[in-house]
Amino acid sequence: QLTESGGGSVEAGGSLRLSCVASAGTYSKYSMGFFRQRPGEKREGVARINANGEIYYAEYSEGRFLISQDVSKNTVYLQMDGLKPDDTAIYICAAVRNHNEGSGPVLFGGWLFNDWGKGTQVTVSS
């Protein structure tokens, strides 16, 4: 189970830090990441971090967002700075599982993410 926290409402230019905790024994041995879904749009990848520390960012998030992880705490973080109104979305934690262990697969940064949290709302006002 993946549980996000840290969402909220901020003004443009502000910052938020999202956290995602994986329940005991479920931190992905492959890759963890964050996606977002804006109203009426498809889910899109934001950033992902592999078990070996390799990181990949979507073009729109690189330079503003920073993903990190603390494997000892089964937690992945997304620091978001310079937020824009276009960043308003539900941010969803995701993990890569073996293909028979997940659902709703989405390809991002070379990995097929197939396990999902419920999401946390981020609202950025102008």
Short mmCIF file of C-alpha atoms in Angstrom, two decimals:
data_model
loop_
_atom_site.label_atom_id
_atom_site.label_comp_id
_atom_site.label_asym_id
_atom_site.label_seq_id
_atom_site.Cartn_x
_atom_site.Cartn_y
_atom_site.Cartn_z
CA GLN A 1 0.00 0.00 0.00
CA LEU A 2 1.25 3.45 -0.97
CA THR A 3 0.19 6.47 1.08
CA GLU A 4 0.86 10.05 0.03
CA SER A 5 0.93 13.16 2.19
CA GLY A 6 2.03 16.77 1.93
CA GLY A 7 -0.41 18.13 -0.60
CA GLY A 8 -2.16 21.45 -0.10
CA SER A 9 -2.82 24.90 -1.49
CA VAL A 10 -0.07 27.41 -2.24
CA GLU A 11 0.38 30.56 -4.27
CA ALA A 12 2.36 30.59 -7.48
CA GLY A 13 6.08 30.45 -6.76
CA GLY A 14 5.53 28.52 -3.56
CA SER A 15 6.82 25.11 -2.52
CA LEU A 16 5.44 21.82 -1.27
CA ARG A 17 7.07 18.57 -0.24
CA LEU A 18 5.19 15.37 -0.92
CA SER A 19 5.94 12.12 0.85
CA CYS A 20 4.92 8.60 -0.03
CA VAL A 21 5.26 5.75 2.45
CA ALA A 22 5.12 2.17 1.28
CA SER A 23 3.71 -0.26 3.81
CA ALA A 24 6.17 -2.69 5.32
CA GLY A 25 7.86 -4.90 2.78
CA THR A 26 6.30 -3.20 -0.25
CA TYR A 27 8.91 -0.62 -1.21
CA SER A 28 9.65 -1.39 -4.84
CA LYS A 29 12.93 -3.12 -5.57
CA TYR A 30 12.76 -1.57 -9.05
CA SER A 31 11.48 2.00 -9.07
CA MET A 32 9.28 4.46 -7.19
CA GLY A 33 7.80 7.63 -8.57
CA PHE A 34 5.17 10.34 -8.65
CA PHE A 35 2.56 10.92 -11.30
CA ARG A 36 -0.09 13.60 -11.55
CA GLN A 37 -3.52 13.86 -13.05
CA ARG A 38 -5.08 17.17 -13.95
CA PRO A 39 -8.85 17.45 -14.46
CA GLY A 40 -9.90 15.92 -17.78
CA GLU A 41 -6.39 14.77 -18.64
CA LYS A 42 -4.49 11.50 -18.61
CA ARG A 43 -2.16 10.52 -15.81
CA GLU A 44 1.38 11.73 -16.53
CA GLY A 45 4.72 11.00 -14.95
CA VAL A 46 6.45 13.65 -12.86
CA ALA A 47 9.63 11.96 -11.62
CA ARG A 48 10.90 8.52 -10.72
CA ILE A 49 13.83 7.13 -8.76
CA ASN A 50 15.21 3.64 -9.17
CA ALA A 51 16.45 1.35 -6.46
CA ASN A 52 20.03 2.15 -7.54
CA GLY A 53 19.34 5.88 -7.22
CA GLU A 54 19.01 6.65 -10.92
CA ILE A 55 16.55 9.51 -11.41
CA TYR A 56 14.37 10.58 -14.32
CA TYR A 57 12.26 13.73 -14.59
CA ALA A 58 9.54 14.77 -16.96
CA GLU A 59 10.64 17.77 -18.98
CA TYR A 60 8.24 20.10 -17.22
CA SER A 61 9.44 19.14 -13.74
CA GLU A 62 13.20 19.09 -14.26
CA GLY A 63 14.90 22.01 -12.53
CA ARG A 64 11.90 22.75 -10.30
CA PHE A 65 11.18 19.40 -8.65
CA LEU A 66 13.52 17.07 -6.78
CA ILE A 67 12.80 13.42 -6.06
CA SER A 68 14.63 11.52 -3.33
CA GLN A 69 14.18 8.43 -1.24
CA ASP A 70 14.95 6.98 2.17
CA VAL A 71 14.77 3.25 1.70
CA SER A 72 15.24 2.64 5.44
CA LYS A 73 11.94 4.47 5.97
CA ASN A 74 10.20 2.97 2.90
CA THR A 75 9.63 6.57 1.78
CA VAL A 76 10.01 8.55 -1.41
CA TYR A 77 9.85 12.36 -1.46
CA LEU A 78 9.03 14.98 -4.06
CA GLN A 79 10.21 18.51 -3.31
CA MET A 80 8.35 20.93 -5.56
CA ASP A 81 9.61 24.49 -5.88
CA GLY A 82 8.53 27.32 -8.15
CA LEU A 83 5.03 25.94 -8.39
CA LYS A 84 2.79 27.23 -11.16
CA PRO A 85 -1.01 27.20 -11.53
CA ASP A 86 -0.53 24.55 -14.26
CA ASP A 87 0.92 22.25 -11.59
CA THR A 88 -2.52 22.00 -9.98
CA ALA A 89 -3.39 18.29 -9.99
CA ILE A 90 -3.80 15.18 -7.92
CA TYR A 91 -0.29 13.81 -7.29
CA ILE A 92 -0.13 10.06 -7.12
CA CYS A 93 2.63 7.86 -5.74
CA ALA A 94 3.53 4.87 -7.89
CA ALA A 95 5.67 1.76 -7.79
CA VAL A 96 6.96 -0.79 -10.25
CA ARG A 97 5.86 -4.34 -9.38
CA ASN A 98 6.22 -7.63 -11.14
CA HIS A 99 3.74 -7.65 -14.01
CA ASN A 100 1.36 -10.09 -12.30
CA GLU A 101 1.27 -8.08 -9.07
CA GLY A 102 -0.07 -4.74 -10.26
CA SER A 103 -2.67 -3.06 -12.46
CA GLY A 104 -3.27 -0.04 -14.66
CA PRO A 105 0.27 0.04 -16.06
CA VAL A 106 1.73 3.32 -17.29
CA LEU A 107 5.14 3.62 -18.93
CA PHE A 108 7.39 6.40 -17.63
CA GLY A 109 11.14 6.86 -17.75
CA GLY A 110 11.64 3.38 -19.14
CA TRP A 111 9.66 1.62 -16.41
CA LEU A 112 6.13 0.26 -16.32
CA PHE A 113 4.48 1.57 -13.13
CA ASN A 114 1.60 -0.61 -12.01
CA ASP A 115 0.90 0.07 -8.34
CA TRP A 116 -0.79 3.27 -7.23
CA GLY A 117 -1.56 5.34 -4.19
CA LYS A 118 -4.83 7.22 -3.80
CA GLY A 119 -3.24 10.60 -4.43
CA THR A 120 -2.97 13.97 -2.73
CA GLN A 121 -4.35 17.24 -4.07
CA VAL A 122 -2.00 20.08 -4.96
CA THR A 123 -3.59 23.43 -5.79
CA VAL A 124 -1.56 26.41 -6.97
CA SER A 125 -3.27 29.78 -7.19
CA SER A 126 -2.12 32.68 -9.31
#
